[in-house]
Tab-separated table of C-alpha atoms in Angstrom:
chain	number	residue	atom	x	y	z
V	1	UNK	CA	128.919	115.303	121.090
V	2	UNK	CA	127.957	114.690	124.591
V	3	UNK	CA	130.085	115.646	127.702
V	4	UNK	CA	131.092	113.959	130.785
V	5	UNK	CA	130.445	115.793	133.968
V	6	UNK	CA	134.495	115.988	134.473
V	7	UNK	CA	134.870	117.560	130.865
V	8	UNK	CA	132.034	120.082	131.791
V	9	UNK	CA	133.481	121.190	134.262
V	10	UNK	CA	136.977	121.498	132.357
V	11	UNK	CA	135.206	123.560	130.003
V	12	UNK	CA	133.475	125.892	132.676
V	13	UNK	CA	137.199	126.025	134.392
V	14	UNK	CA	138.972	127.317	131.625
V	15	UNK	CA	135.962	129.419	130.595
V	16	UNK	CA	135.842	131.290	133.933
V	17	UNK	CA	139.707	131.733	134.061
V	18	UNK	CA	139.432	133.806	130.648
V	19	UNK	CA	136.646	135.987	132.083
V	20	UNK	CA	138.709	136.637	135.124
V	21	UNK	CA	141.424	137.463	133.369
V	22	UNK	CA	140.115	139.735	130.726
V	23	UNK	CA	138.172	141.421	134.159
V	24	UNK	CA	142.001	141.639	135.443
V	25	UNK	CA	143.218	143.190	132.024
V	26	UNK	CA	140.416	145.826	131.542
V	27	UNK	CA	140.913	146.780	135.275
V	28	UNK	CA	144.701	147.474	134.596
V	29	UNK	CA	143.824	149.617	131.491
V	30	UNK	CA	140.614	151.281	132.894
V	31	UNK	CA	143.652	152.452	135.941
V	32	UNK	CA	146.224	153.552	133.351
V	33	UNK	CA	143.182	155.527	131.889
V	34	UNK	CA	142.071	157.261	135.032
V	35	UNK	CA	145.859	158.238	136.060
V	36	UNK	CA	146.020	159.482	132.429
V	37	UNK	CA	143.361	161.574	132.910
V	38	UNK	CA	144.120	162.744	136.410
V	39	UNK	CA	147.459	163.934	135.283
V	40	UNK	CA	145.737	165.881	132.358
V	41	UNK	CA	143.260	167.693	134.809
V	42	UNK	CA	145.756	168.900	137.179
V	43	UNK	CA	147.241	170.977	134.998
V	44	UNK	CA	144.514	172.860	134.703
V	45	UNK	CA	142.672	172.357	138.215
V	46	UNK	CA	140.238	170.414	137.448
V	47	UNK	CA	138.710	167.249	139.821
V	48	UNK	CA	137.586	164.184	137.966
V	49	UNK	CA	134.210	165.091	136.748
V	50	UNK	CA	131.597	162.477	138.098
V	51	UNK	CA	129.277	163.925	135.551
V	52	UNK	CA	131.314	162.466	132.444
V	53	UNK	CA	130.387	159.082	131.256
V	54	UNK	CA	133.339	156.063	130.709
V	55	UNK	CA	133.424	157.404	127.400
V	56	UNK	CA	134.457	160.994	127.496
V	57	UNK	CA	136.766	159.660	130.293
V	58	UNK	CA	137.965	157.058	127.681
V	59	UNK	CA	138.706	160.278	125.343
V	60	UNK	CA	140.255	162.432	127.649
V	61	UNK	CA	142.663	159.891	129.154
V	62	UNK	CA	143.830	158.466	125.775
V	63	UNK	CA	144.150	161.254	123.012
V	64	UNK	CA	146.238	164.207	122.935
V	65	UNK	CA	143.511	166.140	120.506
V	66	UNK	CA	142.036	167.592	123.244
V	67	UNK	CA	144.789	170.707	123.621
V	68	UNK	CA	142.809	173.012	126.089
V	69	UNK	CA	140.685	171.098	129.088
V	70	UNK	CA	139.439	174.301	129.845
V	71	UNK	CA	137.711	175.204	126.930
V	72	UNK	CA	136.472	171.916	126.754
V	73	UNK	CA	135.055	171.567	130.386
V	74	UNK	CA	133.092	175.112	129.448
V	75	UNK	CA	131.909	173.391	126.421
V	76	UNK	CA	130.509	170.325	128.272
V	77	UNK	CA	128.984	172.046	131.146
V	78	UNK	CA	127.902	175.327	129.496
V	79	UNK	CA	126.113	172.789	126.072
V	80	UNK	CA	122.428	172.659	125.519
V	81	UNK	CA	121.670	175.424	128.261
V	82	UNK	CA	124.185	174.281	131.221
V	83	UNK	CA	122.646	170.572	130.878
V	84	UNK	CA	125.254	169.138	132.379
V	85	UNK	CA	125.580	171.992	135.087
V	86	UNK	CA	122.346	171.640	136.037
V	87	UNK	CA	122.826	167.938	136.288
V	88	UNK	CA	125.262	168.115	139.252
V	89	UNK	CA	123.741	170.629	140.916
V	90	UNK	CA	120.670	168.967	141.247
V	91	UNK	CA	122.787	165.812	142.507
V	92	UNK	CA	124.674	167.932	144.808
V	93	UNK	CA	121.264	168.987	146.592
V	94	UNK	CA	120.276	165.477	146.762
V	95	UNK	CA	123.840	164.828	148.265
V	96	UNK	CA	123.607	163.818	152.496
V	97	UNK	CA	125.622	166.966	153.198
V	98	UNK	CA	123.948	169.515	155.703
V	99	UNK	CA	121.064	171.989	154.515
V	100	UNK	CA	122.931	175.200	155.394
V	101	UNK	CA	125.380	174.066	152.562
V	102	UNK	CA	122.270	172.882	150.047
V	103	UNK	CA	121.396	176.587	150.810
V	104	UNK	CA	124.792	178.427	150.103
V	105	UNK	CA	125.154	176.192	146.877
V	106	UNK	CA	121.751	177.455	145.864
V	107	UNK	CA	122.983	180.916	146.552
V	108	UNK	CA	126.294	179.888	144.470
V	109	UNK	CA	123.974	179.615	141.667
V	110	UNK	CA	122.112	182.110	141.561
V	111	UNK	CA	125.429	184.423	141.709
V	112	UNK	CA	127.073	181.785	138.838
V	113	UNK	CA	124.092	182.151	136.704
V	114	UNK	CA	124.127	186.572	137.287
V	115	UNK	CA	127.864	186.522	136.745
V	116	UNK	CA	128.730	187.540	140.207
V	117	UNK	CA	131.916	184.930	140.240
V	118	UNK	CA	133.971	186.732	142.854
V	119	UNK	CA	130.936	186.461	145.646
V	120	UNK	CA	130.700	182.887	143.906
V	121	UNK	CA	133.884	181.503	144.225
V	122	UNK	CA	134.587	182.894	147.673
V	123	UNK	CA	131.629	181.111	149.011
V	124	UNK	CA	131.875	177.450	147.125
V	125	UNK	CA	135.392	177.621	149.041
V	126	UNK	CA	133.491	177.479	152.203
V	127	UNK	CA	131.351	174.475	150.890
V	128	UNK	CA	134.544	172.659	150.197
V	129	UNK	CA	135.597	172.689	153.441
V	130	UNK	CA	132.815	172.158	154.897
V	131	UNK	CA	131.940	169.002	153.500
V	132	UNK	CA	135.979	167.749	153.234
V	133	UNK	CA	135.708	167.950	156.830
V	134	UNK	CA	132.409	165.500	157.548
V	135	UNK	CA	135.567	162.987	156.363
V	136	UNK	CA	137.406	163.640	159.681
V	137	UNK	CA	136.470	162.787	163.295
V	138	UNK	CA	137.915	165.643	164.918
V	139	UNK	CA	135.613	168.059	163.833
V	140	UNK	CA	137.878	171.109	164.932
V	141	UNK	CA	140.544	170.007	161.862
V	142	UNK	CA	140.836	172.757	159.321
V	143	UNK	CA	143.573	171.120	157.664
V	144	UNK	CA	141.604	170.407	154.024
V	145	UNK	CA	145.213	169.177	152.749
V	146	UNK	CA	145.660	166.735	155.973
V	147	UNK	CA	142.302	165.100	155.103
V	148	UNK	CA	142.729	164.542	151.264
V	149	UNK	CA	146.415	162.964	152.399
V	150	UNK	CA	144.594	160.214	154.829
V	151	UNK	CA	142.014	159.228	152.165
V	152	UNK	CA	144.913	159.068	149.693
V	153	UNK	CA	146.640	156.627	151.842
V	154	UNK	CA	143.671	154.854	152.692
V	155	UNK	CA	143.108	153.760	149.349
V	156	UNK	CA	146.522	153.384	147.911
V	157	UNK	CA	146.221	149.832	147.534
V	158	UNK	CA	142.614	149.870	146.536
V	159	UNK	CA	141.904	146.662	143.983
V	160	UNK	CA	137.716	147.345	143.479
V	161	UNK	CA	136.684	150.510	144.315
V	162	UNK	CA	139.293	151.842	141.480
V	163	UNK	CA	136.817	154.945	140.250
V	164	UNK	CA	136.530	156.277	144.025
V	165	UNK	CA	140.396	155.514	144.757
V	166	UNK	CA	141.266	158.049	141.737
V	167	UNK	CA	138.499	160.484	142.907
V	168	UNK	CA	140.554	161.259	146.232
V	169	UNK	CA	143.455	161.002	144.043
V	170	UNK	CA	142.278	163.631	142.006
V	171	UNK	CA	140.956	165.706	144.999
V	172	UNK	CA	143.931	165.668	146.650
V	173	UNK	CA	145.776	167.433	143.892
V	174	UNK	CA	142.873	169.658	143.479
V	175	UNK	CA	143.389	170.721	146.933
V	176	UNK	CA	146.998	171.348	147.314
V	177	UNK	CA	146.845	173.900	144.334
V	178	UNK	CA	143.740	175.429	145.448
V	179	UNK	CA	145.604	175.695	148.978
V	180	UNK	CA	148.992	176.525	147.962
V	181	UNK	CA	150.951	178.552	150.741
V	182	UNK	CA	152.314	181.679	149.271
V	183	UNK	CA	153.875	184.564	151.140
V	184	UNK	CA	151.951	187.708	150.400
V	185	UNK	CA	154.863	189.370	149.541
V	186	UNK	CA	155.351	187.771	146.440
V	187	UNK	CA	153.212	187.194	143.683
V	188	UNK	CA	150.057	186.024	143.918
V	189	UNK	CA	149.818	183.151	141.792
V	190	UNK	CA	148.499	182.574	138.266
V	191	UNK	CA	146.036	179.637	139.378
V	192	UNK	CA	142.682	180.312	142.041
V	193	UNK	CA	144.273	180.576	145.783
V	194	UNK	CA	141.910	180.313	149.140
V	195	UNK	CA	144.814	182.093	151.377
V	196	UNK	CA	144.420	184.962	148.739
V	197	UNK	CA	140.853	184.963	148.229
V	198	UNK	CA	139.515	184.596	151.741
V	199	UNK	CA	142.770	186.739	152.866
V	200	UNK	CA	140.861	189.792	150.746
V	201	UNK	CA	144.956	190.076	149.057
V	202	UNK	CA	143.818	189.015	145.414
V	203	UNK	CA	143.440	190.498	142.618
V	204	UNK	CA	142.624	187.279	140.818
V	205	UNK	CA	140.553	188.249	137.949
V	206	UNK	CA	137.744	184.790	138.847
V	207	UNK	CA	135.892	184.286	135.446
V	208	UNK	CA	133.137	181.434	134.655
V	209	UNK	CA	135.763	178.568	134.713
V	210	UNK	CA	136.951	178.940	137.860
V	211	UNK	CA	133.486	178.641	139.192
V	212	UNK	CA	133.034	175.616	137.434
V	213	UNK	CA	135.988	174.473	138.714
V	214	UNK	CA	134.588	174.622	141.732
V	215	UNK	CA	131.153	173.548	141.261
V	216	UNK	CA	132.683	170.206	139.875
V	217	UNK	CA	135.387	169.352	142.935
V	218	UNK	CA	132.032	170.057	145.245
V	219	UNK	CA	130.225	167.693	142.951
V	220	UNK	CA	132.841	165.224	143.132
V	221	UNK	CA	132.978	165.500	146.604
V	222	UNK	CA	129.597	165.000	147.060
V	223	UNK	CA	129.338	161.800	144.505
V	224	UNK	CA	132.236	159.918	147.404
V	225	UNK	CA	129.761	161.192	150.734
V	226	UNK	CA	126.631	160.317	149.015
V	227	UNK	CA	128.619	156.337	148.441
V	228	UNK	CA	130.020	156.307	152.123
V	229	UNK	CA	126.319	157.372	152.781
């Protein structure tokens, strides 16, 4: 059967409407997916790992089997000799954030890999901020909360860049835990805190997960400079 050129194109019409709308559809679910998982990590302070393919995200953001993130974050980092920790370290140094920081995350290491997580954890703080601010022109800002907010906003009604719009998403949260205001009179709370940490007032015991913690929001920092690069 031959076509006219007016059927042809009939065809190609109704053929590209179906792509564009499946596009639409797996957009909408890949979103419910990410906010899925986003929700899930927050409960336990984690950022969304850059490092984990669609996949694992896939598994994460639409199963309940997986009861404790933690232990399963410590799996996936820690498996076949800390592949996958190696793996964003090595794409943090190759990040465009300044040398001095390349430096203290090499120093980070070194203390991860020696179990000195205390001197670890106190010092990837530092990197977080210091790289959270490069995303704010007044350079003398030390609000880390502030910053997260405006990128939040910024991308609220992001339609494409959907992974990077759920990355600040994801930071944001990580950052108002991590910089929860607490009096010092009261209890210090159950979760990592930068007022008590750098404030010398915990007595946080920090273990290998919190590190990791860290090493991954830094990572996922880094993945979001290294695309605005």
């Amino acid at each position: 059967m031959r076509f006219n050129d007016k059927q042809v194109e009939g065809i190609l019409t109704i053929l590209q409407n179906n792509i564009t709308r499946k596009t639409e559809q797996s957009l909408i679910e890949y979103e419910k997916t990410l906010l899925s998982v986003v929700e899930k990590l927050e409960s336990c302070g984690w950022t969304l790992p850059t490092e984990l393919g669609i996949y694992a995200i896939n598994v994460i953001g639409k199963t309940d089997k997986i009861s404790d993130i933690d232990k399963f974050f410590v799996g996936f980092f820690s498996d076949n000799r800390y592949e996958h920790f190696n793996n964003i370290i090595k794409k943090i140094l190759e990040s465009p954030i300044e040398d001095g920081l390349k430096k203290l995350i090499e120093e980070c290491k070194f203390a991860f890999e020696n179990k000195k997580y205390a001197i670890c954890a106190d010092s990837l703080i530092s990197a977080i901020e210091g790289i959270l601010s490069t995303f704010w022109d007044n350079k003398s800002n030390t609000k880390m909360m502030q910053v997260c907010k405006a990128k939040v906003d910024e991308f609220a009604n992001e339609t494409e860049h959907i992974t990077k719009k759920y990355l600040w998403i994801s930071y944001d949260k990580f950052i108002r835990r991590l910089y929860e205001k607490n009096d010092f009179a009261d209890d210090e709370p159950s979760f990592i805190n930068r007022h008590w940490l750098l404030h010398g007032r915990s007595a946080y015991e920090i273990d290998e997960t919190d590190c990791l913690r860290l090493f991954n929001a830094i990572s996922s920092i880094c993945v979001i400079k290294k695309n605005e690069k």
